[in-house]
Each structure stands twice: as structure tokens, then as C-alpha cells.
XYZ file of C-alpha atoms in Angstrom:
425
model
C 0.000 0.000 0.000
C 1.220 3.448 -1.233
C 1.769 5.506 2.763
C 0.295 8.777 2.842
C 2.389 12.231 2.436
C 1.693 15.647 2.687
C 4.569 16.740 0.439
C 6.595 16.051 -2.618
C 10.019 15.020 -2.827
C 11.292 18.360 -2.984
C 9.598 19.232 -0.380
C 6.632 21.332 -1.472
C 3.719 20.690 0.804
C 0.594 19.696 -1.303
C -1.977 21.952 -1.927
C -5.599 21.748 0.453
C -7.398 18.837 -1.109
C -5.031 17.543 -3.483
C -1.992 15.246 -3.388
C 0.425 17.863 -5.158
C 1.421 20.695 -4.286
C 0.471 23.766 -6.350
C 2.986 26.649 -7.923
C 3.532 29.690 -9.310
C 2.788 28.325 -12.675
C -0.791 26.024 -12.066
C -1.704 27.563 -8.815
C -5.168 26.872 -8.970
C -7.705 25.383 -10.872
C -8.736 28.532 -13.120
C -4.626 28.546 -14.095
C -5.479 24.738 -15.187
C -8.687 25.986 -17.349
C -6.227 27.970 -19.048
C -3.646 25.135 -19.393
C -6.488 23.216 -20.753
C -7.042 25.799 -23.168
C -3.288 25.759 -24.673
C -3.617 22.114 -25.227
C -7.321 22.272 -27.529
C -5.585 24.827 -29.257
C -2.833 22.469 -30.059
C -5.518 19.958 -30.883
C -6.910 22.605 -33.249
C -3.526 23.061 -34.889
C -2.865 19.767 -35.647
C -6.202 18.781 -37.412
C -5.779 21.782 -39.665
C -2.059 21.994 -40.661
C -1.815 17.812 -40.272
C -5.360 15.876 -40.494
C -7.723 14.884 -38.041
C -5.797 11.269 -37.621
C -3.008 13.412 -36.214
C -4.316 13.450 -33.200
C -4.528 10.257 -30.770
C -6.701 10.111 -27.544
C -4.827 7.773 -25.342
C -5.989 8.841 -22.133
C -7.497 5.409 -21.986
C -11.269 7.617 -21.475
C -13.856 7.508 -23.834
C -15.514 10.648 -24.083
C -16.860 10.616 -27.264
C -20.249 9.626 -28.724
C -20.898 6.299 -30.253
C -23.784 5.550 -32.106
C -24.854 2.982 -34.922
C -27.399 3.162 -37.166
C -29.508 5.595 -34.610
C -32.530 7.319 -35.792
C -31.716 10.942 -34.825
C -35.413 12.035 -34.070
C -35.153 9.732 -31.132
C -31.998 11.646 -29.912
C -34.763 14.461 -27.621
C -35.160 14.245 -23.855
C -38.640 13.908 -23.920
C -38.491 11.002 -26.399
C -35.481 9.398 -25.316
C -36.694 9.086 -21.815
C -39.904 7.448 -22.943
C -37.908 4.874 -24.573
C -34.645 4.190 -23.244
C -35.551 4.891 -19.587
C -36.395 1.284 -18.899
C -33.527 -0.312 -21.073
C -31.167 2.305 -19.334
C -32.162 0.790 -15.982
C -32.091 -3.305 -17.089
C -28.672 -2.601 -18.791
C -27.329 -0.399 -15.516
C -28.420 -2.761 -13.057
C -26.739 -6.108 -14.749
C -23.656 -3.688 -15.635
C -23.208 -3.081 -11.750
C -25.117 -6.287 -10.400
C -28.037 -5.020 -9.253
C -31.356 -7.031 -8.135
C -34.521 -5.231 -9.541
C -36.471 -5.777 -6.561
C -34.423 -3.808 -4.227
C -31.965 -1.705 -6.754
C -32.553 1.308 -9.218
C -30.018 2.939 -11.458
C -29.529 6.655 -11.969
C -27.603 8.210 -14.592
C -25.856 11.999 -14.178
C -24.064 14.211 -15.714
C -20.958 12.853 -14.621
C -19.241 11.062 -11.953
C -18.231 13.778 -10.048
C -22.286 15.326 -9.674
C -23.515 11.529 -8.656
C -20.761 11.682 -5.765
C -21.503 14.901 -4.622
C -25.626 14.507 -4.975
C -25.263 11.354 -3.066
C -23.461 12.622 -0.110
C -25.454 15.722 -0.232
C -28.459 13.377 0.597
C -26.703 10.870 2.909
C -24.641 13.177 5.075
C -25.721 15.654 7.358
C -24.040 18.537 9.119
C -21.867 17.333 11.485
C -21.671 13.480 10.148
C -18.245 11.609 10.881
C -17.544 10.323 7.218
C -14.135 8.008 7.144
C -12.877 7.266 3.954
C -10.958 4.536 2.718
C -8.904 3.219 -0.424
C -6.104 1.390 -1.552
C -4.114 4.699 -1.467
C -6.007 8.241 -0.796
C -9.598 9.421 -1.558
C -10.495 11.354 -4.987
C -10.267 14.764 -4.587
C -14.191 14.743 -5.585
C -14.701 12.422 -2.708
C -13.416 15.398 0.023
C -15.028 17.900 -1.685
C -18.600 15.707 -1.840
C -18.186 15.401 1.737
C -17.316 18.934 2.410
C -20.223 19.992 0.614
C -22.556 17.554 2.528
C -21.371 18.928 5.767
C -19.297 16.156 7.017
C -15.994 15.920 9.160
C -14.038 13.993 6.781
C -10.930 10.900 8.048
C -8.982 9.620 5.096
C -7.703 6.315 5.348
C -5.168 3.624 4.055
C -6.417 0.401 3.837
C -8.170 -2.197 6.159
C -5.750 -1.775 9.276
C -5.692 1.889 9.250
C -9.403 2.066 8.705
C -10.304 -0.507 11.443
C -8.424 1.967 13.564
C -10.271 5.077 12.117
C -13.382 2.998 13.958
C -11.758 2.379 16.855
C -10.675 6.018 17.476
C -14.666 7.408 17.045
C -17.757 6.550 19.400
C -19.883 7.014 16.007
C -19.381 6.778 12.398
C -22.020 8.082 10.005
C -20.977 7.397 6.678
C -18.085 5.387 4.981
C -16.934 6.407 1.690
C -15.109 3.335 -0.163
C -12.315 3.352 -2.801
C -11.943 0.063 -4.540
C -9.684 1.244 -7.153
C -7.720 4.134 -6.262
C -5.961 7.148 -8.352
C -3.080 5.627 -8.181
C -4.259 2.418 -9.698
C -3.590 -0.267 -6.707
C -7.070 -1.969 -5.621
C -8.713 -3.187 -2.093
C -8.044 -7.122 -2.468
C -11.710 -8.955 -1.949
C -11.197 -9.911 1.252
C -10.408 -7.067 2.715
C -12.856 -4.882 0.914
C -15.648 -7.288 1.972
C -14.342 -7.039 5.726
C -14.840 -3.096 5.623
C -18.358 -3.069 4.569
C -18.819 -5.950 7.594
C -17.304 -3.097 10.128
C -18.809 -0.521 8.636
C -22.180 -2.154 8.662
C -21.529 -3.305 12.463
C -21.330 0.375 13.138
C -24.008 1.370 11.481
C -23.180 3.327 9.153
C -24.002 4.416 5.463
C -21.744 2.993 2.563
C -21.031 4.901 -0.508
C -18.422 3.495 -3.381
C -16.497 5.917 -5.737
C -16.102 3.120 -8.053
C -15.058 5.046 -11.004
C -12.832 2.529 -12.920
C -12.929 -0.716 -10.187
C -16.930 -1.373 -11.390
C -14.818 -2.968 -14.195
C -11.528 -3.455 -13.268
C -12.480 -5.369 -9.904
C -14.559 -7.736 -11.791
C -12.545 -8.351 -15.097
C -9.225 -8.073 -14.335
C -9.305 -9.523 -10.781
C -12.185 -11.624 -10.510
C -13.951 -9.409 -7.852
C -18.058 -9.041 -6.902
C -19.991 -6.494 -9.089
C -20.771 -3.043 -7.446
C -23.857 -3.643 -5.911
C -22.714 -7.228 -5.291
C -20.406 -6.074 -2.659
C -24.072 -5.270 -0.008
C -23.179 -0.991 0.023
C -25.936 1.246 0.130
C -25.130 3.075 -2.961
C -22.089 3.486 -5.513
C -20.887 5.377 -8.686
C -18.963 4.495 -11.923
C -17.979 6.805 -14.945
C -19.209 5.966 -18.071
C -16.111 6.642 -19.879
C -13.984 4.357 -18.233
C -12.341 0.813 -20.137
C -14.058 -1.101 -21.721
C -17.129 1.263 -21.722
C -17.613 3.797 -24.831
C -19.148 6.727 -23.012
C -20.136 9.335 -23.402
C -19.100 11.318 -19.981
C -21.298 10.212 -17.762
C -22.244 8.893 -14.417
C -24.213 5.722 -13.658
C -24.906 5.764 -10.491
C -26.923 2.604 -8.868
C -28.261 1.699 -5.063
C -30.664 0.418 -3.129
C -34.466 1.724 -4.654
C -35.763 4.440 -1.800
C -32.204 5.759 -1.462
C -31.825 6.177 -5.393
C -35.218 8.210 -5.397
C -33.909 10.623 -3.081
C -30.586 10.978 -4.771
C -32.632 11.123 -8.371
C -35.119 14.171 -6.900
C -32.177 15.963 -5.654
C -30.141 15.711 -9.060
C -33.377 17.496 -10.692
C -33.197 20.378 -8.087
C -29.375 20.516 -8.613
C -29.769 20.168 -12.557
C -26.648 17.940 -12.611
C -28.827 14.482 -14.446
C -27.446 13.605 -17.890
C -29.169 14.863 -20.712
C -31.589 12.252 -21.841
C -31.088 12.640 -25.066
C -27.605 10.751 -24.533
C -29.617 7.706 -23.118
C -29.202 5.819 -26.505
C -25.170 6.313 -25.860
C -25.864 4.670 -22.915
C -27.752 2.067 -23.693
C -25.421 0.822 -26.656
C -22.507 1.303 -23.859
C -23.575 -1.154 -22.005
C -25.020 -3.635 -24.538
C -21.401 -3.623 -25.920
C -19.489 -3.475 -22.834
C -17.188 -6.577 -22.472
C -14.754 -7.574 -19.815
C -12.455 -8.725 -22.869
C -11.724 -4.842 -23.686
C -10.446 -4.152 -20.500
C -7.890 -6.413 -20.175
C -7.209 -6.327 -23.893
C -6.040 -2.602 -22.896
C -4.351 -3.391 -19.773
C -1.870 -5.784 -21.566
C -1.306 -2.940 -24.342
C -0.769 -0.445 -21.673
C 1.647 -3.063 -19.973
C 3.374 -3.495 -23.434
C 4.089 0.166 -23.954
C 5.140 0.087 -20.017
C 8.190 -2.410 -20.962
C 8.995 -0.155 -23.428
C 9.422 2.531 -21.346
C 11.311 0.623 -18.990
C 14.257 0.315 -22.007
C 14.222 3.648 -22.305
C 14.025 5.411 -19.213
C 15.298 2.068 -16.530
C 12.999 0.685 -14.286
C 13.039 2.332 -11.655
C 11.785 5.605 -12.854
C 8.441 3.554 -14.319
C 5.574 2.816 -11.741
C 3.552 -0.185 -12.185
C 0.470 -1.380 -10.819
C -1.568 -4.766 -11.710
C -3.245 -2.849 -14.376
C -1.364 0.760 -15.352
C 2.080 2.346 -15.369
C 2.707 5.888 -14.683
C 6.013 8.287 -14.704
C 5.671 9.949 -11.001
C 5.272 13.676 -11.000
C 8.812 13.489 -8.739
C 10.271 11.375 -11.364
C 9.407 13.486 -14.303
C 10.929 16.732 -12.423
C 14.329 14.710 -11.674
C 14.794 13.210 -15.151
C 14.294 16.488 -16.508
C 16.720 18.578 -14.714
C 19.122 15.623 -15.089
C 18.826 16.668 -18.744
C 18.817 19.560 -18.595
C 22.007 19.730 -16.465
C 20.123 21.536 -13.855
C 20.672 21.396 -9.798
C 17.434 24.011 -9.004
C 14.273 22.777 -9.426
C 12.043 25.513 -11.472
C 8.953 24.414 -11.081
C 7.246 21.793 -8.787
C 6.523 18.494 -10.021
C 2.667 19.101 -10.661
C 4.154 21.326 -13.587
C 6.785 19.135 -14.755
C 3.895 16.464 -15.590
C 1.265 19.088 -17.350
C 4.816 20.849 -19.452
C 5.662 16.943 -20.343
C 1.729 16.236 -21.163
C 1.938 19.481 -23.486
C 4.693 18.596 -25.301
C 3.608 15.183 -25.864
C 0.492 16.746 -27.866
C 1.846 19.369 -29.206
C 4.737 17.525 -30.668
C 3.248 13.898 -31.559
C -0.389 14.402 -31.014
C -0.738 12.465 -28.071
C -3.694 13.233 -25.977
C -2.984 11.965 -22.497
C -5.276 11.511 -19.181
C -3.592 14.505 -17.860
C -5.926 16.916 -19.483
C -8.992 14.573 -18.666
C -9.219 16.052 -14.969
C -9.806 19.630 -13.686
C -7.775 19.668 -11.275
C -6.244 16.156 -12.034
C -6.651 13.708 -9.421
C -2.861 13.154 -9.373
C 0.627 15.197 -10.771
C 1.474 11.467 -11.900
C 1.567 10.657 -15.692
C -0.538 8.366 -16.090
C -0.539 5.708 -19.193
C -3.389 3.374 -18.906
C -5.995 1.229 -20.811
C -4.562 2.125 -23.982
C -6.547 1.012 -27.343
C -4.291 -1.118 -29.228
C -6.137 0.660 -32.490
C -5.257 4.115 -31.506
C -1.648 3.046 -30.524
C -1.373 0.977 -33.877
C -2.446 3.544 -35.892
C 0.463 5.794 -33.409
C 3.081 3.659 -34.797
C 2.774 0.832 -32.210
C 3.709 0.372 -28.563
C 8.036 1.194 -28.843
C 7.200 4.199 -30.925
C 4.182 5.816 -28.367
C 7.495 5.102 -25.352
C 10.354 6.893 -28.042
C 7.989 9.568 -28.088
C 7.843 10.110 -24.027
C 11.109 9.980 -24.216
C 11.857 12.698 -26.543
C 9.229 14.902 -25.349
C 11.346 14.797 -21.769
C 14.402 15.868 -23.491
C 12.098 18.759 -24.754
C 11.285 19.518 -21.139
C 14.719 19.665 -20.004
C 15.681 22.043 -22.639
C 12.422 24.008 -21.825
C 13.426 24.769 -18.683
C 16.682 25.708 -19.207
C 14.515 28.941 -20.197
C 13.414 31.167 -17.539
C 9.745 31.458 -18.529
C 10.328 28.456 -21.076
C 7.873 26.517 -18.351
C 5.230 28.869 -18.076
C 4.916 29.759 -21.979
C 4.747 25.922 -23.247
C 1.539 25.443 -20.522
C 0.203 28.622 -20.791
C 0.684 30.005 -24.293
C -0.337 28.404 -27.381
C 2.287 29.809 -29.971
């Protein structure tokens, strides 16, 4: 398990909320808006001066819209909820193994509104929420809580949250992590043992279960969402081996679900029913297969990387490898021939990520998140079409690797840093 921090290896203390410390370059989330900004017009440049195949999405999210043979008429809220409602709900509550006598599926505008619209209707003021995960809670998990009122505990697996119980006379609500950010995952037995505690207690369960509502199941052989007895979970709808669009399917126990439902009206965060035919064909198609099918691509381009940059600067979990934010700062000053770190490594990963698209196209999951859940690079569920058509798995690692030489002769610039995030040339 990955021990908690409140700092980087430089020794910048990570921002409120966050696990990465801001600078003077991203210091908040509007300066990542406008980071976001740089890289679409990159994205623009390339499509015009170079084709639209110019530019590859492997942030291993589908946020697109896939449709076949769809009768656009249909594509209305009125008249897509009258006839995709039910289908939405049979194909949502076999996705996350649901019973239709005591489940319902909702679906919202994304993951991030079901989380918060959930705990605004499960917590109270005052609640004592404990979270736990393989590694640290979402950054839209504190924040849901937060906004629900709650005093918030964030905890490291089963020992340190059996201890969280211990050290309160009541617990309210636990929020549950199967898959973390950083990719490692709550083995069976333990995740089963903290919904036993935390229904000895008494207390509500909800499951950010963004990517592990497929990768617990597929790739390790683990109980379906609402399998695992919680009182209500999330997924995103543009995570492997699902074909999106952007949304979130949220699914619980039936009362609990028409609470959550009436209070994503008030808020206005529900998807737009017109998109339930994306939804619907999402799930009909939605195979186990594709996920690991991506997981040994992204593990191929991994090994790759390992050549090229040694193995110890290449993190790997059962089912991703990433370049650490800390990593990415330190092989870039190494060459660059630099001792003084100009930037922290939050920055080092979003000037890499830019140069990476604006360079070879490459669209990673570092512009997927605002703010991203992590300063890590993350290189996961790749399609092995879109890294084919790239050039294949040696050729998408030569190209990290050149785009960190870029970096390092970036920052040999004083505002070199600032003007490849920031400014779109």
C-alpha cells in the first residue's frame, strides 16, 4: 500500500485537497482551465495543418459519442426518456449487479455530480464520514463530503481504517475506494471485511467506483458493485471497456436512489436524456475482454518505457504504469544539467503532457481532470487501435522519451515553463 504524504520530494507541501502541491505556474484550478485551453488549441492546430488522424486520444477515457445506425429524431429528452428509460435501468443494473427488486439505477451528468448529490443526501451537518482506499480518496470524494457537511478521516487500507473505527464513538458514513488514483485496488477480502465493520457500526456505505466497477470484476475476478451489499455506488461511463459518453451511472438500493434522483433534478446535474441511446449501446457492448485487452497494451508500452528510461523511474500497478510527478521533475533537470528545481513536479507532468500533444499528437489523461486527481503521468488502458495507428507500442514510449528531453531544454529557459503550458504559440 502506497503511505500517505503531505509533500513532494522536494519538499513542497501539497496543496488543500489535493496530493500535489500547487505553484507559481498552475496555482489553482482557473490557471489549469487555461492550461487546458493551450492544449485544444494544439488539438486545433494539428487537425488543420496535419489531419484529423493526427491526433490520438490515449488517455485510456472515452468521451466521445458512439452511435450505430440511430434514428436521430429519437436523440430528444422527452423522447429518449420514454424509450430508453427502462432499457437504461435493465442494462445499468446487470452492468453493476443489481437485483430489480431492491436496486434502481440513476444516470448523471458525470461522476463527479452523482458523488456529490449522493453525499449531499446521505450526510448531514456534522456526520463523521471516514474514507478509505487502496491509497487516498479522490479529490471529488473530500469535496462531496465537504459539501454535505461532514468531518471527513482519510484512510489507508483495512488496518488503518479498522483503527479510524476504533478512534470514534460514532461513524455516520463510509466512503469506499476500490480502485484508487493511483491504480492499486482493495483485495476482496479485505474490501468485503470493511463493509462488515462498517455495517456493524451502522453506518451508510457509498463506493467511488469510477474505474474498479470494471476493473475489480474483469481483471481480478472481484463481486460487481452492488454485489459487494453498500448502500449506494458510482462508476464513470467513460472508463475501459465502456464507450461513453461522460457520464455517471450511479446505482443503489431503490428508496435511497429516489432521493438521490429528486435531488439531481433540483441541482440540474442528471445527464441529458437525449444521450440515453449512448448509454444504452454502452452497455449492450461493454465486455470484460476490452479491459484487459487494454491493460496488456498499456503493460506493453510500459516495458517499453522501462528500455528507455530504466525501471526504476516507471511505476507499475496490476493494471497501469505511470512516470511519477517526482520522477518526471528529476529526469528532466538531469537533462537539462540543472541542480534548481524551477517548477514543482505538478508542472513538470502538465509541461511533459503538453509537449507530448503538441509535438506527436498524443492526448494523455492529464488533461482529462480539472484539477487532475494526481501530478502522476498516467498511461493506462490504452486502445491497441489508436496506438497501432500511433506507430505501435516502442514508438508511443520513443515519443515520451523525446518529449522529456524537450522539457529539459524548456526549462533551461526562464519562462520556457510557463509559456509551453500557458501560451499556445
Amino acid at each position: 500500500m502506497t503511505a500517505a504524504s503531505d509533500h513532494d520530494r522536494f519538499g513542497n507541501s501539497f496543496a488543500p485537497g489535493l496530493s500535489y502541491a500547487r505553484g507559481n505556474i498552475l496555482p489553482g484550478t482557473a490557471d489549469d482551465i487555461g492550461k487546458l485551453k493551450t492544449a485544444w488549441a494544439h488539438i486545433r492546430r494539428r487537425r488543420k495543418d496535419l489531419g484529423e488522424k493526427s491526433v490520438y486520444l490515449l488517455s485510456g477515457l472515452e468521451r466521445n459519442l458512439q452511435l450505430e445506425d440511430v434514428d436521430l429524431t429519437v436523440m430528444d429528452d422527452e423522447i429518449a426518456s420514454a424509450l430508453f428509460t427502462d432499457d437504461v435501468t435493465e442494462l445499468g443494473l446487470e452492468h453493476l449487479g443489481g437485483d430489480p427488486a431492491k436496486h434502481d439505477i440513476f444516470v448523471f451528468n458525470r461522476l463527479t455530480s452523482a458523488l456529490l448529490t449522493a453525499a449531499d443526501v446521505m450526510i448531514n451537518d456534522g456526520d463523521i464520514v471516514i474514507g478509505v482506499s487502496p491509497s487516498y480518496s479522490h479529490p471529488a470524494v473530500k469535496r462531496a463530503v465537504a459539501h454535505g457537511g461532514g468531518t471527513f478521516t482519510d484512510t489507508t487500507g483495512l488496518g488503518a481504517f479498522r483503527n479510524a473505527l476504533d478512534e470514534n464513538d460514532r461513524v455516520d458514513v463510509v466512503f469506499v475506494t476500490r480502485l484508487a488514483v493511483t491504480y492499486e485496488i482493495l483485495p476482496e477480502a479485505d474490501l468485503m471485511e470493511i463493509v462488515k465493520l462498517a455495517r456493524a457500526r451502522g453506518a451508510k456505505i457509498i463506493v467511488d467506483d469510477a474505474g474498479g466497477a470494471r476493473i475489480g470484476p474483469a481483471c481480478f475476478d472481484q463481486p460487481r458493485l452492488l454485489e459487494l451489499g453498500v448502500d449506494v455506488g458510482a462508476t464513470g461511463m467513460d472508463k475501459y471497456g465502456t464507450t461513453g459518453p461522460r457520464l455517471g451511472l450511479l446505482g443503489g438500493n431503490r428508496d435511497l436512489v429516489a432521493k438521490i434522483r429528486a435531488r439531481a433534478y433540483e441541482m440540474g446535474v442528471e445527464a441529458r436524456q437525449m444521450l440515453y441511446p449512448a448509454v444504452v449501446e454502452s452497455l449492450r457492448n461493454y465486455s470484460p475482454d476490452k479491459v484487459r485487452e487494454r491493460v496488456t497494451m498499456t503493460k506493453e508500452v510500459g516495458e517499453h518505457l522501462k528500455q528507455k528510461l530504466g525501471g526504476n523511474r516507471v511505476m507499475e500497478t496490476p493494471v497501469i504504469v505511470q512516470l511519477t510527478a517526482d520522477d518526471i521533475l528529476e529526469m528532466a533537470m538531469e537533462r537539462a544539467g540543472i541542480t534548481t528545481a524551477p517548477c514543482v513536479p505538478y508542472e513538470a507532468t502538465a509541461g511533459l503532457a503538453m509537449i507530448m500533444l503538441r509535438d506527436f499528437g498524443i492526448v494523455s489523461v492529464h488533461f482529462a481532470g480539472l484539477p487532475p486527481g494526481t501530478a502522476a503521468l498516467m498511461i493506462k488502458f490504452l486502445p491497441p487501435d489508436t496506438v497501432a495507428a500511433f506507430g505501435g507500442a516502442e514508438k508511443l514510449a520513443e515519443a515520451v522519451d523525446e518529449s522529456l528531453t524537450r522539457l529539459a531544454e524548456v526549462m533551461k529557459t526562464p519562462d520556457g515553463l510557463n509559456d509551453l503550458i500557458l501560451k499556445a504559440a
